[in-house]
Structure formats: structure tokens, C-alpha cells
Amino acid sequence: GWRKLQFIEHQVLVKEHKPQTLVVRVSEWGPVWMHPLLGHPVAVHWTALDPQAVGMGLIDLDRVGSVEEAAATLRGTGGPPKNVLLADQEGNIAWTLMGYFPRRRPGFDGTVSTDWRDGTAGWNGFLRPDELPQVVNPEAGFLATANNRTIGRGYPHILGHNFAYGYRAYRISERLRAMQA
């Protein structure tokens, strides 16, 4: 059924000018974009705009004692999703992800704008921190990432789509292997 939009006013301070008032229309799915798409209003649902997906867990990094603890802290930290490489004084290394990743409804991969009104598409909250992958002290003795896909296609959740090709990570790995020889 129909639901009312919220209207949120923001005062934007502009140097040497009067403050500007910006009115944002907000639906149950997020803010409504100011420009229609194909003649229709569009709500933007993005983790960076979701109050649940904002967290300041990074501040807790000053209390960790190992790469495992740091990885666990980062996996529970809000903000935009990122690859994270870690190392400690004992020579341990780890890779994990930080940020909030949406739990997408089955059959919805998020690659195209889709109508969420019937409940078959959209998000069903966020992945739990313990569902995010991590690697600690890999057998190869090093970790390399260069915005490439780091998770195999068998991973049960969609983490993203626009990865860089793997040639940079491959070349970095090649150079690191050569340093071990």
C-alpha cells in the first residue's frame, strides 16, 4: 500500500552566502533521488546512507593484541566496505573485509535498479561480522590484493560486482614469491 514520505530539512552553510535549505524526501527504502529515472522517482538504498551501517569500531583497534582480534574488530565496523590487510609485531598477517554488506534477498544481486515494493527484491538486513571471510597466516606466507575479486564464486553471499581484473594482484604475488626464493 501507500506510505507517506518523510521530509527532512538540512541547513547547508555556504561561505559568504546565506545558508541554503535542502529538503530530502525519504522513503522506507532510503532517500528519493532528486532527479527522476525514466520519468519515475527512485529511492537510493546504499549502505553509506543507512544509519545502521555507520559505526566507529575503528577506535577499538588501539585495544587489540593480535591480527585475529584486529580482523574481528574490523569485521564489525560500519562504513563503506573495504579490503583490509593486517600485520603485527610477531609477523602474523591477515586479510578480511570491513564495513556492512547487505544480505540480499534470493535472486536479487543488486546489479540493476529493481522495484522492491513486492518484497521479492531488496535487502534483508546486513551480513553478520562472523559471516565475512578472513585469511590468517596463509601457507604462501604473504597476502596480496589490488581491488581484485578475493573471494571465490562459491562464497554464499554477494559482496560486490565491480572488481578490478586480477593481473595486478597476480603481478604483486609474483614479485612477493620471487622475494622469498
C-alpha positions as CSV (number, residue, x, y, z in Angstrom):
1,G,0.0,0.0,0.0
2,W,0.8,3.7,0.0
3,R,3.2,5.1,2.6
4,K,4.0,8.7,3.3
5,L,7.4,10.1,2.6
6,Q,9.3,11.8,5.3
7,F,10.6,15.3,4.6
8,I,13.9,16.1,6.3
9,E,15.3,19.6,6.1
10,H,19.1,20.2,6.2
11,Q,20.7,23.6,6.6
12,V,23.7,23.9,4.3
13,L,26.1,26.6,5.3
14,V,27.7,28.3,2.3
15,K,30.7,30.5,2.8
16,E,29.9,34.2,2.3
17,H,26.3,33.4,1.4
18,K,23.1,32.8,3.2
19,P,22.5,29.2,4.4
20,Q,20.6,27.0,2.0
21,T,17.8,24.8,3.0
22,L,17.8,21.3,1.4
23,V,14.7,19.2,1.7
24,V,15.3,15.5,1.4
25,R,12.4,13.2,0.7
26,V,12.9,9.8,2.4
27,S,11.0,6.6,1.7
28,E,11.1,3.3,3.6
29,W,13.9,2.3,1.2
30,G,16.0,5.4,1.6
31,P,16.3,9.0,0.2
32,V,14.4,9.7,-3.0
33,W,16.9,10.9,-5.7
34,M,16.2,14.5,-6.8
35,H,16.2,13.5,-10.5
36,P,13.7,11.0,-11.8
37,L,14.9,7.9,-13.6
38,L,12.9,7.3,-16.8
39,G,10.3,9.7,-15.5
40,H,9.8,8.0,-12.2
41,P,11.1,8.8,-8.7
42,V,13.8,6.5,-7.4
43,A,14.8,5.7,-3.9
44,V,18.5,5.2,-3.3
45,H,19.4,2.4,-0.9
46,W,23.1,2.3,-0.1
47,T,25.0,1.2,3.0
48,A,26.6,4.6,3.3
49,L,23.2,6.2,3.7
50,D,21.8,3.7,6.2
51,P,22.1,4.7,9.8
52,Q,22.5,1.1,10.9
53,A,25.6,0.8,8.7
54,V,27.6,3.5,10.4
55,G,29.9,2.6,13.2
56,M,33.0,3.8,14.8
57,G,34.6,0.5,15.7
58,L,37.9,1.6,14.3
59,I,38.5,3.4,17.5
60,D,38.7,0.0,19.2
61,L,41.8,-1.0,17.2
62,D,44.0,0.6,19.8
63,R,43.0,-2.2,22.3
64,V,43.7,-5.3,20.1
65,G,46.7,-7.5,20.6
66,S,46.7,-9.7,17.5
67,V,45.8,-9.7,13.8
68,E,42.8,-12.0,14.7
69,E,41.5,-9.5,17.2
70,A,42.0,-6.7,14.7
71,A,40.2,-8.6,12.0
72,A,37.3,-9.3,14.3
73,T,37.1,-5.7,15.3
74,L,37.2,-4.5,11.7
75,R,34.5,-7.0,10.5
76,G,32.1,-5.4,13.0
77,T,32.9,-1.8,11.9
78,G,30.4,0.2,9.9
79,G,31.3,2.3,6.9
80,P,31.9,1.6,3.3
81,P,33.1,-1.9,2.6
82,K,36.8,-2.3,2.2
83,N,39.6,-4.9,1.9
84,V,41.9,-4.8,4.9
85,L,45.4,-6.3,5.2
86,L,46.9,-6.5,8.7
87,A,50.3,-7.4,10.2
88,D,51.5,-7.5,13.8
89,Q,54.9,-7.3,15.5
90,E,55.2,-11.1,15.7
91,G,55.0,-11.4,11.9
92,N,51.4,-12.6,11.7
93,I,49.4,-11.4,8.7
94,A,45.7,-11.4,8.0
95,W,43.2,-10.3,5.3
96,T,39.5,-9.5,5.9
97,L,36.7,-7.2,5.0
98,M,35.3,-4.3,6.9
99,G,32.0,-2.5,6.5
100,Y,28.4,-3.5,6.3
101,F,27.4,-5.8,3.4
102,P,23.7,-6.2,2.6
103,R,22.1,-9.5,2.9
104,R,20.3,-9.6,-0.5
105,R,17.0,-11.5,-1.0
106,P,17.4,-14.7,-3.1
107,G,17.5,-13.9,-6.8
108,F,18.4,-10.2,-6.3
109,D,22.1,-9.5,-7.0
110,G,21.9,-5.7,-7.0
111,T,23.3,-5.1,-10.4
112,V,20.3,-3.2,-11.7
113,S,17.7,-0.9,-10.3
114,T,14.8,-3.0,-9.3
115,D,11.3,-2.4,-7.8
116,W,11.3,-3.5,-4.1
117,R,7.6,-3.0,-3.5
118,D,6.5,-6.6,-3.7
119,G,9.2,-7.8,-1.3
120,T,10.9,-10.2,-3.7
121,A,13.9,-7.9,-4.2
122,G,15.9,-5.9,-1.8
123,W,17.9,-6.3,1.4
124,N,17.1,-8.3,4.4
125,G,19.5,-6.6,6.8
126,F,23.2,-6.9,6.8
127,L,25.6,-9.9,7.0
128,R,26.8,-10.6,10.5
129,P,30.5,-9.9,11.2
130,D,31.2,-13.7,11.6
131,E,29.8,-14.3,8.0
132,L,32.6,-12.1,6.5
133,P,35.6,-14.0,5.3
134,Q,39.1,-13.8,6.6
135,V,42.5,-15.3,6.0
136,V,45.2,-15.5,8.7
137,N,48.8,-16.6,8.1
138,P,48.3,-18.2,4.7
139,E,50.5,-21.1,3.6
140,A,52.0,-18.9,0.9
141,G,53.5,-16.6,3.6
142,F,52.1,-13.4,2.1
143,L,48.8,-11.7,1.1
144,A,48.2,-9.6,-1.9
145,T,45.1,-7.6,-3.0
146,A,44.7,-4.9,-5.6
147,N,40.9,-4.2,-5.8
148,N,40.5,-7.7,-7.4
149,R,38.0,-10.4,-6.5
150,T,39.4,-12.0,-3.4
151,I,36.6,-14.5,-2.7
152,G,35.7,-17.4,-4.9
153,R,32.3,-17.7,-6.6
154,G,31.4,-20.4,-4.1
155,Y,31.1,-17.9,-1.2
156,P,27.4,-17.8,-0.3
157,H,26.9,-14.0,-0.3
158,I,27.2,-11.2,-2.8
159,L,30.0,-8.9,-1.7
160,G,30.2,-6.7,-4.9
161,H,30.5,-6.8,-8.6
162,N,32.9,-4.2,-10.0
163,F,36.3,-5.8,-9.1
164,A,39.5,-4.9,-10.9
165,Y,41.0,-7.6,-13.1
166,G,43.4,-9.8,-11.2
167,Y,46.5,-9.1,-13.2
168,R,47.8,-6.5,-10.7
169,A,47.3,-8.9,-7.7
170,Y,48.9,-11.7,-9.8
171,R,51.9,-9.5,-10.5
172,I,52.2,-8.4,-6.9
173,S,52.0,-12.1,-5.8
174,E,54.7,-13.0,-8.4
175,R,57.1,-10.4,-7.1
176,L,56.5,-11.4,-3.5
177,R,57.1,-15.1,-4.3
178,A,60.4,-14.0,-6.0
179,M,61.5,-12.3,-2.8
180,Q,61.0,-15.5,-0.8
181,A,63.3,-17.5,-3.2
